[in-house]
Short mmCIF file of C-alpha atoms and ligand atoms in Angstrom, two decimals:
data_model
loop_
_atom_site.label_atom_id
_atom_site.label_comp_id
_atom_site.label_asym_id
_atom_site.label_seq_id
_atom_site.Cartn_x
_atom_site.Cartn_y
_atom_site.Cartn_z
CA MET A 1 126.83 104.72 122.19
CA LEU A 2 128.76 107.77 121.14
CA ILE A 3 132.41 107.56 120.12
CA VAL A 4 134.41 110.75 120.60
CA MET A 5 137.63 110.88 118.61
CA LYS A 6 140.72 112.71 119.84
CA PRO A 7 141.24 116.14 118.25
CA GLU A 8 144.37 114.83 116.50
CA ALA A 9 142.73 111.62 115.22
CA THR A 10 143.47 110.94 111.56
CA ALA A 11 140.94 110.21 108.81
CA ALA A 12 142.23 106.63 108.70
CA GLN A 13 141.60 106.20 112.43
CA VAL A 14 138.04 107.51 112.02
CA GLU A 15 137.54 105.09 109.11
CA GLU A 16 138.76 102.20 111.25
CA VAL A 17 136.14 102.99 113.92
CA LEU A 18 133.44 103.15 111.22
CA ASN A 19 134.53 99.73 109.98
CA VAL A 20 134.38 98.22 113.46
CA ILE A 21 130.83 99.58 113.86
CA ARG A 22 129.81 98.17 110.46
CA GLY A 23 131.46 94.87 111.37
CA LEU A 24 129.22 94.62 114.42
CA GLY A 25 126.23 95.01 112.08
CA PHE A 26 125.37 98.59 113.11
CA LYS A 27 125.25 101.91 111.26
CA PRO A 28 127.90 104.58 112.00
CA HIS A 29 127.07 108.31 111.74
CA PRO A 30 130.27 110.39 111.73
CA MET A 31 129.72 114.05 112.70
CA PRO A 32 132.83 116.16 112.16
CA GLY A 33 132.97 119.13 114.56
CA ALA A 34 135.17 122.19 114.91
CA THR A 35 137.62 120.41 117.23
CA ARG A 36 136.86 116.70 116.95
CA THR A 37 134.76 114.10 115.19
CA ALA A 38 132.04 112.27 117.07
CA ILE A 39 130.46 109.09 115.75
CA GLY A 40 126.91 108.07 116.59
CA ILE A 41 125.75 104.48 116.28
CA THR A 42 122.26 103.33 115.31
CA GLY A 43 120.74 99.96 114.56
CA ASN A 44 121.89 98.37 117.82
CA PRO A 45 118.99 96.74 119.67
CA GLY A 46 120.68 97.02 123.07
CA ALA A 47 123.70 98.51 124.82
CA ILE A 48 127.09 98.03 123.16
CA ASP A 49 130.18 97.20 125.18
CA PRO A 50 132.46 100.30 125.08
CA ALA A 51 135.44 97.91 125.13
CA HIS A 52 134.94 97.43 121.37
CA PHE A 53 136.16 100.97 120.83
CA GLU A 54 138.13 102.25 123.79
CA MET A 55 141.39 100.64 122.71
CA LEU A 56 141.22 101.73 119.06
CA PRO A 57 143.80 104.33 118.01
CA GLY A 58 142.45 107.90 117.90
CA VAL A 59 139.47 107.20 120.18
CA ALA A 60 139.16 109.59 123.14
CA GLU A 61 136.14 107.96 124.76
CA ALA A 62 133.11 105.77 124.19
CA ILE A 63 130.08 107.20 125.99
CA ARG A 64 126.76 105.52 126.70
CA VAL A 65 123.90 107.80 125.61
CA SER A 66 121.16 107.94 128.21
CA LYS A 67 118.72 110.11 126.22
CA PRO A 68 116.22 108.42 123.91
CA TYR A 69 117.59 110.36 120.93
CA LYS A 70 121.18 110.30 119.76
CA LEU A 71 121.85 111.85 116.36
CA VAL A 72 119.81 115.00 116.98
CA SER A 73 121.57 115.55 120.29
CA ARG A 74 124.15 118.20 121.14
CA ASP A 75 126.05 115.45 122.93
CA LEU A 76 126.90 114.02 119.52
CA LYS A 77 127.43 117.32 117.71
CA HIS A 78 128.23 120.38 119.76
CA ASP A 79 128.22 122.90 116.90
CA ASP A 80 124.97 124.18 115.42
CA THR A 81 123.91 122.45 112.22
CA ILE A 82 123.62 124.81 109.30
CA VAL A 83 121.38 123.67 106.46
CA ARG A 84 122.42 125.38 103.23
CA VAL A 85 119.71 125.76 100.59
CA GLY A 86 120.55 127.82 97.52
CA ASP A 87 122.18 130.97 98.86
CA VAL A 88 120.58 130.73 102.32
CA ASP A 89 122.07 129.24 105.48
CA ILE A 90 119.37 128.03 107.85
CA GLY A 91 120.85 128.01 111.34
CA GLY A 92 123.66 130.40 110.44
CA THR A 93 124.27 134.00 111.44
CA LYS A 94 121.30 135.48 109.58
CA PRO A 95 117.59 134.77 110.10
CA ALA A 96 116.08 132.55 107.39
CA ILE A 97 112.74 133.69 106.00
CA ILE A 98 110.42 131.31 104.16
CA ALA A 99 107.30 132.82 102.64
CA GLY A 100 104.53 132.17 100.15
CA PRO A 101 100.90 131.18 99.96
CA CYS A 102 99.44 128.23 101.83
CA ALA A 103 98.74 126.44 98.56
CA VAL A 104 99.55 126.58 94.88
CA GLU A 105 96.13 127.59 93.51
CA SER A 106 97.02 128.53 89.93
CA ALA A 107 100.05 129.55 87.93
CA GLU A 108 98.95 133.19 87.96
CA GLN A 109 98.42 133.33 91.74
CA THR A 110 101.67 131.51 92.53
CA LEU A 111 103.85 133.53 90.17
CA GLU A 112 102.41 136.85 91.37
CA ILE A 113 103.09 135.99 95.00
CA ALA A 114 106.52 134.58 94.14
CA GLN A 115 107.39 137.90 92.54
CA ILE A 116 106.26 139.79 95.66
CA VAL A 117 108.32 137.52 97.92
CA ALA A 118 111.41 137.75 95.70
CA ALA A 119 111.10 141.55 95.50
CA CYS A 120 111.50 141.64 99.28
CA GLY A 121 114.85 139.84 98.95
CA VAL A 122 113.45 136.53 100.22
CA THR A 123 114.55 133.48 98.23
CA LEU A 124 112.89 130.62 100.14
CA PHE A 125 109.41 130.26 98.66
CA ARG A 126 106.75 128.05 100.24
CA ALA A 127 103.47 126.71 98.81
CA GLY A 128 101.75 123.37 99.08
CA ALA A 129 100.95 121.31 95.97
CA PHE A 130 99.67 118.47 98.16
CA LYS A 131 97.54 119.84 101.00
CA PRO A 132 96.57 118.00 104.20
CA ARG A 133 93.00 119.22 104.71
CA THR A 134 90.72 118.47 107.63
CA SER A 135 87.76 118.02 105.29
CA PRO A 136 87.94 115.62 102.34
CA TYR A 137 85.77 118.11 100.42
CA ALA A 138 88.17 121.03 100.84
CA PHE A 139 90.74 121.97 98.17
CA GLN A 140 93.38 119.25 98.24
CA GLY A 141 96.04 120.98 96.14
CA LEU A 142 96.97 120.75 92.47
CA GLY A 143 99.38 117.83 92.93
CA LYS A 144 101.92 117.37 90.14
CA GLU A 145 100.59 120.37 88.23
CA GLY A 146 101.27 122.46 91.34
CA LEU A 147 104.84 121.18 91.55
CA LYS A 148 105.40 122.22 87.93
CA ILE A 149 104.13 125.70 88.72
CA LEU A 150 106.57 125.86 91.64
CA ALA A 151 109.40 124.83 89.31
CA GLU A 152 108.44 127.74 87.07
CA ALA A 153 108.48 130.15 90.02
CA ARG A 154 111.96 128.87 90.94
CA ALA A 155 113.25 129.35 87.40
CA ARG A 156 111.72 132.81 86.91
CA PHE A 157 112.66 134.39 90.22
CA GLY A 158 115.68 132.41 91.41
CA LEU A 159 113.82 130.91 94.37
CA SER A 160 114.28 127.73 96.37
CA ILE A 161 111.08 125.77 96.87
CA VAL A 162 109.68 124.54 100.20
CA THR A 163 106.72 122.23 99.65
CA GLU A 164 104.91 119.56 101.62
CA VAL A 165 105.29 115.83 101.11
CA LEU A 166 102.03 114.25 102.19
CA ASP A 167 102.72 110.55 101.82
CA THR A 168 105.27 107.97 100.74
CA GLU A 169 103.44 107.37 97.45
CA THR A 170 104.15 110.87 96.19
CA ALA A 171 107.54 111.30 97.90
CA ASP A 172 109.59 110.59 94.74
CA LEU A 173 107.71 113.29 92.88
CA VAL A 174 108.01 115.87 95.66
CA GLU A 175 111.69 115.07 96.14
CA GLU A 176 112.28 115.74 92.46
CA TYR A 177 110.71 119.21 92.56
CA ALA A 178 111.37 120.48 96.11
CA ASP A 179 114.48 122.13 97.50
CA ILE A 180 113.18 121.51 101.02
CA MET A 181 110.62 118.77 101.70
CA GLN A 182 108.13 119.83 104.37
CA VAL A 183 106.65 117.21 106.68
CA GLY A 184 103.50 118.74 108.12
CA ALA A 185 102.25 118.75 111.69
CA ARG A 186 99.72 116.00 110.99
CA ASN A 187 102.48 113.77 109.67
CA MET A 188 105.07 114.36 112.37
CA GLN A 189 104.66 110.81 113.60
CA ASN A 190 104.04 109.16 110.22
CA PHE A 191 107.01 106.91 110.74
CA SER A 192 107.15 105.40 107.25
CA LEU A 193 107.12 108.92 105.77
CA LEU A 194 109.88 110.00 108.19
CA ARG A 195 112.00 107.02 107.09
CA ARG A 196 111.34 107.85 103.43
CA VAL A 197 112.42 111.49 103.73
CA GLY A 198 115.41 110.23 105.72
CA GLN A 199 116.51 108.51 102.52
CA ALA A 200 115.95 111.64 100.43
CA ARG A 201 118.77 113.80 99.15
CA LYS A 202 116.88 117.01 99.93
CA PRO A 203 116.70 118.80 103.32
CA VAL A 204 113.58 118.20 105.38
CA MET A 205 111.57 120.73 107.37
CA LEU A 206 109.78 118.86 110.14
CA LYS A 207 106.82 120.64 111.72
CA ARG A 208 105.89 119.93 115.31
CA GLY A 209 102.71 117.93 115.72
CA MET A 210 99.88 119.85 117.34
CA SER A 211 100.10 117.81 120.53
CA ALA A 212 103.73 116.70 120.37
CA THR A 213 106.15 117.05 123.24
CA LEU A 214 109.73 118.19 122.75
CA ASP A 215 110.99 114.60 123.02
CA GLU A 216 108.46 113.40 120.45
CA LEU A 217 109.57 116.14 118.03
CA LEU A 218 113.23 115.28 118.52
CA LEU A 219 112.56 111.56 118.12
CA ALA A 220 110.69 112.25 114.87
CA ALA A 221 113.79 114.12 113.65
CA GLU A 222 115.88 111.17 114.85
CA TYR A 223 113.93 108.87 112.48
CA ILE A 224 115.02 111.08 109.56
CA MET A 225 118.64 111.33 110.66
CA ALA A 226 118.91 107.61 111.43
CA GLU A 227 118.31 106.97 107.72
CA GLY A 228 121.27 109.21 106.88
CA ASN A 229 119.66 112.57 106.08
CA TYR A 230 121.28 115.05 108.46
CA ASN A 231 119.75 118.16 106.89
CA VAL A 232 116.75 118.56 109.14
CA ILE A 233 115.11 121.85 110.12
CA LEU A 234 112.60 121.84 112.98
CA CYS A 235 109.54 124.10 112.88
CA GLU A 236 107.31 125.22 115.76
CA ARG A 237 103.80 125.93 114.42
CA GLY A 238 101.69 126.06 117.56
CA VAL A 239 99.99 123.41 119.65
CA ARG A 240 96.38 122.77 120.71
CA THR A 241 95.39 124.23 124.05
CA PHE A 242 92.16 125.45 125.69
CA ALA A 243 92.85 128.95 124.32
CA ASP A 244 90.19 129.99 121.82
CA HIS A 245 91.46 133.46 120.92
CA THR A 246 94.03 131.93 118.59
CA ARG A 247 94.09 129.04 116.09
CA ASN A 248 96.93 127.39 118.03
CA THR A 249 99.11 128.41 120.95
CA LEU A 250 102.53 129.27 119.54
CA ASP A 251 104.97 127.72 121.98
CA LEU A 252 108.05 129.89 121.72
CA SER A 253 109.52 128.30 124.83
CA ILE A 254 110.41 125.32 122.66
CA VAL A 255 113.05 127.40 120.85
CA PRO A 256 115.60 127.60 123.69
CA ALA A 257 114.57 124.11 124.83
CA VAL A 258 115.45 122.66 121.42
CA GLN A 259 118.66 124.66 121.26
CA ARG A 260 119.82 123.28 124.59
CA ARG A 261 119.23 119.66 123.55
CA SER A 262 119.85 119.65 119.81
CA HIS A 263 122.21 121.07 117.21
CA LEU A 264 119.40 121.26 114.61
CA PRO A 265 118.08 124.65 113.48
CA ILE A 266 114.58 125.63 114.58
CA ILE A 267 112.31 128.07 112.81
CA VAL A 268 108.87 129.36 113.85
CA ASP A 269 105.64 129.54 111.82
CA PRO A 270 103.49 132.31 113.33
CA SER A 271 100.89 131.97 110.53
CA HIS A 272 99.61 128.53 111.52
CA GLY A 273 100.57 129.41 115.09
CA THR A 274 97.99 132.19 115.28
CA GLY A 275 95.59 131.81 112.36
CA LYS A 276 94.99 135.58 112.03
CA ARG A 277 97.12 137.99 110.04
CA HIS A 278 97.15 140.74 112.69
CA LYS A 279 98.92 138.40 115.10
CA VAL A 280 101.61 137.23 112.69
CA LEU A 281 104.01 140.20 112.89
CA PRO A 282 104.00 140.42 116.72
CA LEU A 283 104.68 136.69 117.06
CA ALA A 284 107.33 136.76 114.33
CA ARG A 285 109.11 139.51 116.28
CA ALA A 286 108.87 137.44 119.45
CA ALA A 287 110.13 134.29 117.71
CA ILE A 288 113.27 136.04 116.52
CA ALA A 289 113.78 137.63 119.95
CA ALA A 290 113.48 134.14 121.47
CA GLY A 291 116.38 132.99 119.30
CA ALA A 292 114.65 131.21 116.41
CA ASP A 293 116.83 130.61 113.35
CA GLY A 294 114.12 131.93 111.09
CA ILE A 295 110.43 132.16 110.40
CA MET A 296 107.97 130.80 107.89
CA VAL A 297 104.91 132.89 107.01
CA GLU A 298 102.03 132.74 104.57
CA VAL A 299 101.56 135.61 102.11
CA HIS A 300 98.74 136.21 99.62
CA ASN A 301 97.92 139.09 97.29
CA HIS A 302 94.17 138.30 97.38
CA PRO A 303 93.67 136.50 100.71
CA GLU A 304 89.89 136.91 100.51
CA GLN A 305 89.98 134.60 97.48
CA ALA A 306 92.50 132.11 98.89
CA LEU A 307 91.51 128.45 98.69
CA SER A 308 93.11 127.76 102.09
CA ASP A 309 94.27 129.76 105.12
CA GLY A 310 93.28 133.19 103.74
CA PRO A 311 92.64 134.76 107.19
CA GLN A 312 96.24 134.21 108.29
CA ALA A 313 97.92 135.29 105.04
CA LEU A 314 99.89 138.53 105.21
CA LEU A 315 99.20 141.17 102.59
CA PRO A 316 102.25 142.10 100.52
CA GLU A 317 102.96 145.36 102.37
CA MET A 318 102.64 143.62 105.75
CA PHE A 319 105.15 141.03 104.57
CA LYS A 320 107.64 143.70 103.53
CA GLN A 321 107.42 145.25 106.98
CA LEU A 322 107.89 141.84 108.58
CA VAL A 323 111.07 141.18 106.58
CA ASP A 324 112.55 144.52 107.66
CA GLU A 325 111.61 144.00 111.30
CA VAL A 326 112.83 140.40 111.48
CA LYS A 327 116.24 141.49 110.17
CA ALA A 328 116.42 144.46 112.55
CA ILE A 329 115.42 142.44 115.62
CA HIS A 330 117.84 139.67 114.73
CA ARG A 331 120.68 142.21 114.56
CA VAL A 332 119.79 143.60 117.99
CA ILE A 333 119.76 140.11 119.53
CA ALA A 334 123.04 139.13 117.87
CA ASP A 335 124.68 142.36 119.10
CA ALA A 336 123.38 141.82 122.63
CA GLU A 337 124.73 138.25 122.65
CA ALA A 338 128.09 139.40 121.30
CA LYS A 339 128.41 141.96 124.12
CA ILE A 340 127.79 139.36 126.82
CA VAL A 341 130.26 136.80 125.42
C1 LIG B 1 101.25 124.43 105.98
O1 LIG B 1 102.43 124.79 106.23
O2 LIG B 1 100.56 124.91 105.07
C2 LIG B 1 100.62 123.43 106.87
C3 LIG B 1 99.64 122.64 106.42
O3 LIG B 1 101.14 123.45 108.10
P1 LIG B 1 100.88 122.51 109.39
O4 LIG B 1 101.32 121.14 108.97
O5 LIG B 1 101.75 123.13 110.43
O6 LIG B 1 99.42 122.60 109.72
MN1 LIG B 2 98.52 126.84 105.51
#
């Protein structure tokens, strides 16, 4: 059920609808828009009778939602969601760029790369302190020590920190240190983790699982929003196919598909999407041309020594070029769209 308020509805009338929803034992999710407020309802096991709401003052209509997801849907919120982190708007008029090494390996390595990223004018810094590795014998990340190093990078260079939360046990710790909590591809359907980050007061970047459909991705985001955290950023990072020339197949067609169905911002990760540094710039260009709200890439000053994902890490000069090109391509696309409108 979706309640659409009249454009002239007062705050008191909105509050009254929220109270009716609470009184029925359900959870209301008010979403103010440019012209009107819509209110989503979760927690109801079955259909709700629209008669509960239709006669309330200020209500324009009560609509049954036929899609499996509600809060992520454009039906509920027509305007794009903008997630503000530090001085960056993700989903706004400029492309967001997130960059940094795959993992925090040491203070020296992290701070050197942070300085390179910051010198390119990029303020969203990524690096994993808790790493989801295929092999239990591979480098698993520095854990809390890694988070402390990230806090130092933030303080020294004025960065915001994007870092992965691997499980519910360490979620409190990651929430304390992160500016954006990343849920990795392997955890996209870890439902207890999704619920936990839904209760967090930090934005969440949700990466698409490597075999997840669009609906599965949106429903994973719905888990987070249903708990009350509306600051969700989706991330396409490639899916498994028969192709063996690339680590994953970067599915850029999901960008306009998400944008049609959802108000949430979507960024693209061409590093994990391709696995090789020479493919990262071409796919980053394509992602921006396809309408992505930003990109996330891995950067390393000594990729041959990296403890994870060295082959896909951009060298510093490649990263600088990527930043310039992403901005230039985004401007061209925005101008082209403005001419058509
Ligand atoms: C990462 O961003 O370093 C990562 C592990 O990504 P993914 O979950 O997409 O594999
Ligand atoms: Mn990585």
